Amino acid sequence: MPPGKPITIVGGGLAGLTLGIGLRQRGVPVTIWEAGRYPRHRVCGEFISGNGPAVLERLGLFARFEQAGAVYARTVLLVCGSNRSPIRQLAAPALCLSRHAMDALLAETFQQLGGELLVNTRWSAVENREGVVLATGRRVQSGEKNPRWFGVKAHVSRSSPVNLEADLEMHLAPDGYLGINRINGGEVNVCGLFRVRQGNRLPGSKPDWLRGEVGSLLHARLGAAEFAPDSFCSVAGLQLKPQRAAAKKECCIGDTVTMTPPVTGNGMSMAFESAELAIEPLAAYSQAQLDWAPAQAQIARLCDTTFARRLAWARRLQWMMISPALQGRLGARLLHSDWLWQLMFKQTR
Ligand SMILES: Cc1cc2nc3c(=O)[nH]c(=O)nc-3n(C[C@H](O)[C@H](O)[C@H](O)COP(=O)(O)OP(=O)(O)OC[C@H]3O[C@@H](n4cnc5c(N)ncnc54)[C@H](O)[C@@H]3O)c2cc1C
């Protein structure tokens, strides 16, 4: 077969690299432009829940994740003030691997398959071009929006034990939430999403935000924890309102289309899934079986129909998780409701 028309992917995160791998497996010439380099830490709970592992399996990547030391999370505990849920089994285990290892292994796989990876290289073209896919990650919330959402992540070193009652503990508060879960190498991921009103700042430093208030269960878990200093990272201005791919001028996948609230633990799955959905239309374009505009429209339609329901439910879940009502008696009942838990888990992935 002739090599076909080339595809350029802007952004070598999970969506861009997964798409690059899928296209290389079909012999499509691909170049990825990545502004950063590998390995690198990313703000992420590093907890893959939903269809992501199945996509990885279909693309022949799952075994590589396991070889890299990915661990399974099977149980979850939700804590809100003095209220707590029972420890529940996840309907399907989640896969936990640091982004430090994950992004690097995908980048290596892409290159082994003959893909061209340009690191430390930022794409700056603004116009929409044929053959170019944007996988540049989250879109930044416009400056005047209130409140502002930001995320912070760090790893607790293996030498500093953290006693967890469940594989994933979610600690909820009216101004955000924080997850703690084990990852590869015996480390523990601590990742929080916080909101601040304009003009306000959270008191203290990043380790203080992650450790929680003195007297809380979160502080009992992490008060003495030693964070690996090089693992700290943060992102600000997160745009959590659902967006539609069909409304974009460009061909987009992953968080560039829309970001699901991190509480779902489904953002990485959506990055993998949207990449997989884009493979066939782009391969057809590359082989001159489909023009660019219909290929782009097909990808957008597939993404929108696949993600619409879970994004709508994720928005409700996010609202519920930070509702002050969760602290009171109603919260105790909600956290104990198996029906609500199963509904939310199923509908957000
Ligand atoms: C606080 C928080 C916690 C989260 N926890 C979880 C979780 O536990 N589980 C889960 O599944 N999801 C989680 N997520 C979501 C998850 O991290 C994202 O959904 C996922 O990273 C999206 O992948 P992506 O490839 O679309 O974007 P990214 O992984 O962000 O990759 C985008 C890439 O594009 C590059 N780039 C950007 N602009 C350019 C340019 N102009 N030129 C070249 N390169 C460019 C960037 O350097 C980056 O490497 C969390 C998110 C946050 C904020």
mmCIF file of C-alpha atoms and ligand atoms in Angstrom, residues 9-17 32-38 40 42-49 99 103 118 121-125 134-138 150-153 168 177 181 189 191-194 235 238 240 253-272 274, ligand 1:
data_model
loop_
_atom_site.group_PDB
_atom_site.id
_atom_site.type_symbol
_atom_site.label_atom_id
_atom_site.label_comp_id
_atom_site.label_asym_id
_atom_site.label_seq_id
_atom_site.Cartn_x
_atom_site.Cartn_y
_atom_site.Cartn_z
ATOM 1 C CA ILE A 9 -1.173 15.560 15.849
ATOM 2 C CA VAL A 10 -0.667 18.588 18.064
ATOM 3 C CA GLY A 11 -0.146 17.438 21.663
ATOM 4 C CA GLY A 12 1.633 14.298 22.852
ATOM 5 C CA GLY A 13 -0.504 13.605 25.925
ATOM 6 C CA LEU A 14 -2.685 10.520 26.291
ATOM 7 C CA ALA A 15 -5.120 11.297 23.471
ATOM 8 C CA GLY A 16 -2.476 12.385 20.956
ATOM 9 C CA LEU A 17 -0.082 9.499 21.615
ATOM 10 C CA ILE A 32 3.272 14.493 16.842
ATOM 11 C CA TRP A 33 4.235 17.949 18.067
ATOM 12 C CA GLU A 34 4.675 18.046 21.842
ATOM 13 C CA ALA A 35 5.454 21.260 23.714
ATOM 14 C CA GLY A 36 7.018 19.353 26.650
ATOM 15 C CA ARG A 37 9.175 16.259 26.950
ATOM 16 C CA TYR A 38 9.138 12.824 28.650
ATOM 17 C CA ARG A 40 7.094 14.367 33.147
ATOM 18 C CA ARG A 42 1.038 15.758 35.188
ATOM 19 C CA VAL A 43 -1.818 16.879 37.417
ATOM 20 C CA CYS A 44 -3.916 13.730 37.470
ATOM 21 C CA GLY A 45 -5.347 11.228 39.940
ATOM 22 C CA GLU A 46 -3.685 8.538 37.789
ATOM 23 C CA PHE A 47 -6.792 6.379 38.241
ATOM 24 C CA ILE A 48 -8.156 4.955 34.966
ATOM 25 C CA SER A 49 -11.811 3.988 35.384
ATOM 26 C CA ARG A 99 1.597 9.792 34.254
ATOM 27 C CA ASP A 103 3.059 9.176 28.939
ATOM 28 C CA LEU A 118 8.915 16.299 18.024
ATOM 29 C CA THR A 121 8.220 21.818 20.032
ATOM 30 C CA ARG A 122 5.141 24.005 20.305
ATOM 31 C CA TRP A 123 2.653 24.246 17.431
ATOM 32 C CA SER A 124 1.692 27.879 17.005
ATOM 33 C CA ALA A 125 -0.446 27.917 13.836
ATOM 34 C CA LEU A 134 -5.643 18.983 18.061
ATOM 35 C CA ALA A 135 -4.934 16.940 21.194
ATOM 36 C CA THR A 136 -3.614 19.871 23.202
ATOM 37 C CA GLY A 137 -5.456 19.067 26.421
ATOM 38 C CA ARG A 138 -7.701 21.190 28.598
ATOM 39 C CA PHE A 150 -7.345 24.544 39.965
ATOM 40 C CA GLY A 151 -5.708 21.171 40.481
ATOM 41 C CA VAL A 152 -2.655 20.061 42.484
ATOM 42 C CA LYS A 153 -0.960 16.665 42.476
ATOM 43 C CA LEU A 168 -9.237 4.949 46.518
ATOM 44 C CA TYR A 177 -12.226 17.248 46.674
ATOM 45 C CA ASN A 181 -4.741 6.060 45.750
ATOM 46 C CA ASN A 189 -1.002 9.662 44.394
ATOM 47 C CA CYS A 191 -4.539 14.840 43.780
ATOM 48 C CA GLY A 192 -6.968 17.608 44.621
ATOM 49 C CA LEU A 193 -9.348 19.895 42.758
ATOM 50 C CA PHE A 194 -9.981 23.197 44.531
ATOM 51 C CA VAL A 235 -2.949 23.567 36.800
ATOM 52 C CA LEU A 238 -9.900 24.515 34.503
ATOM 53 C CA LEU A 240 -15.424 22.105 33.497
ATOM 54 C CA ILE A 253 -9.845 14.722 20.621
ATOM 55 C CA GLY A 254 -9.355 14.291 24.388
ATOM 56 C CA ASP A 255 -9.636 17.238 26.741
ATOM 57 C CA THR A 256 -9.407 19.613 23.761
ATOM 58 C CA VAL A 257 -13.020 18.659 23.044
ATOM 59 C CA THR A 258 -14.180 18.808 26.646
ATOM 60 C CA MET A 259 -13.052 17.933 30.127
ATOM 61 C CA THR A 260 -15.088 15.728 32.418
ATOM 62 C CA PRO A 261 -14.984 16.644 36.121
ATOM 63 C CA PRO A 262 -12.010 14.768 37.633
ATOM 64 C CA VAL A 263 -14.236 13.185 40.308
ATOM 65 C CA THR A 264 -15.387 10.643 37.706
ATOM 66 C CA GLY A 265 -11.846 9.276 37.183
ATOM 67 C CA ASN A 266 -12.926 8.983 33.542
ATOM 68 C CA GLY A 267 -10.937 11.752 31.781
ATOM 69 C CA MET A 268 -8.097 9.472 30.740
ATOM 70 C CA SER A 269 -10.578 6.878 29.487
ATOM 71 C CA MET A 270 -12.231 9.603 27.400
ATOM 72 C CA ALA A 271 -8.812 10.548 26.010
ATOM 73 C CA PHE A 272 -8.154 6.912 24.992
ATOM 74 C CA SER A 274 -11.762 9.600 21.597
HETATM 75 C C1 LIG B 1 -7.099 17.609 39.218
HETATM 76 C C2 LIG B 1 -7.283 16.599 38.129
HETATM 77 C C3 LIG B 1 -7.356 15.247 38.443
HETATM 78 C C4 LIG B 1 -7.576 14.297 37.448
HETATM 79 N N1 LIG B 1 -7.653 12.982 37.798
HETATM 80 C C5 LIG B 1 -7.965 12.062 36.854
HETATM 81 C C6 LIG B 1 -8.097 10.688 37.200
HETATM 82 O O1 LIG B 1 -7.862 10.247 38.342
HETATM 83 N N2 LIG B 1 -8.483 9.813 36.237
HETATM 84 C C7 LIG B 1 -8.722 10.222 34.949
HETATM 85 O O2 LIG B 1 -9.075 9.383 34.112
HETATM 86 N N3 LIG B 1 -8.548 11.516 34.582
HETATM 87 C C8 LIG B 1 -8.178 12.433 35.498
HETATM 88 N N4 LIG B 1 -8.002 13.740 35.131
HETATM 89 C C9 LIG B 1 -8.200 14.108 33.714
HETATM 90 C C10 LIG B 1 -7.040 13.663 32.825
HETATM 91 O O3 LIG B 1 -5.814 14.085 33.376
HETATM 92 C C11 LIG B 1 -7.217 14.245 31.431
HETATM 93 O O4 LIG B 1 -8.528 13.973 31.002
HETATM 94 C C12 LIG B 1 -6.238 13.684 30.409
HETATM 95 O O5 LIG B 1 -4.930 14.021 30.763
HETATM 96 C C13 LIG B 1 -6.558 14.223 29.025
HETATM 97 O O6 LIG B 1 -5.581 13.789 28.116
HETATM 98 P P1 LIG B 1 -5.260 14.674 26.842
HETATM 99 O O7 LIG B 1 -4.296 13.903 26.029
HETATM 100 O O8 LIG B 1 -6.517 15.154 26.219
HETATM 101 O O9 LIG B 1 -4.536 15.987 27.411
HETATM 102 P P2 LIG B 1 -3.129 16.095 28.125
HETATM 103 O O10 LIG B 1 -2.761 14.850 28.791
HETATM 104 O O11 LIG B 1 -3.203 17.366 28.915
HETATM 105 O O12 LIG B 1 -2.103 16.306 26.931
HETATM 106 C C14 LIG B 1 -2.080 17.475 26.140
HETATM 107 C C15 LIG B 1 -0.653 17.647 25.608
HETATM 108 O O13 LIG B 1 -0.639 18.669 24.611
HETATM 109 C C16 LIG B 1 0.563 19.400 24.739
HETATM 110 N N5 LIG B 1 0.339 20.694 24.089
HETATM 111 C C17 LIG B 1 -0.567 21.638 24.452
HETATM 112 N N6 LIG B 1 -0.518 22.680 23.571
HETATM 113 C C18 LIG B 1 0.436 22.365 22.661
HETATM 114 C C19 LIG B 1 0.954 23.039 21.492
HETATM 115 N N7 LIG B 1 0.475 24.220 21.088
HETATM 116 N N8 LIG B 1 1.939 22.448 20.785
HETATM 117 C C20 LIG B 1 2.423 21.227 21.170
HETATM 118 N N9 LIG B 1 1.973 20.540 22.249
HETATM 119 C C21 LIG B 1 0.978 21.103 22.978
HETATM 120 C C22 LIG B 1 0.790 19.469 26.248
HETATM 121 O O14 LIG B 1 2.145 19.710 26.550
HETATM 122 C C23 LIG B 1 0.341 18.065 26.690
HETATM 123 O O15 LIG B 1 1.398 17.152 26.714
HETATM 124 C C24 LIG B 1 -7.729 14.709 36.097
HETATM 125 C C25 LIG B 1 -7.611 16.061 35.769
HETATM 126 C C26 LIG B 1 -7.381 16.986 36.771
HETATM 127 C C27 LIG B 1 -7.261 18.440 36.387
#
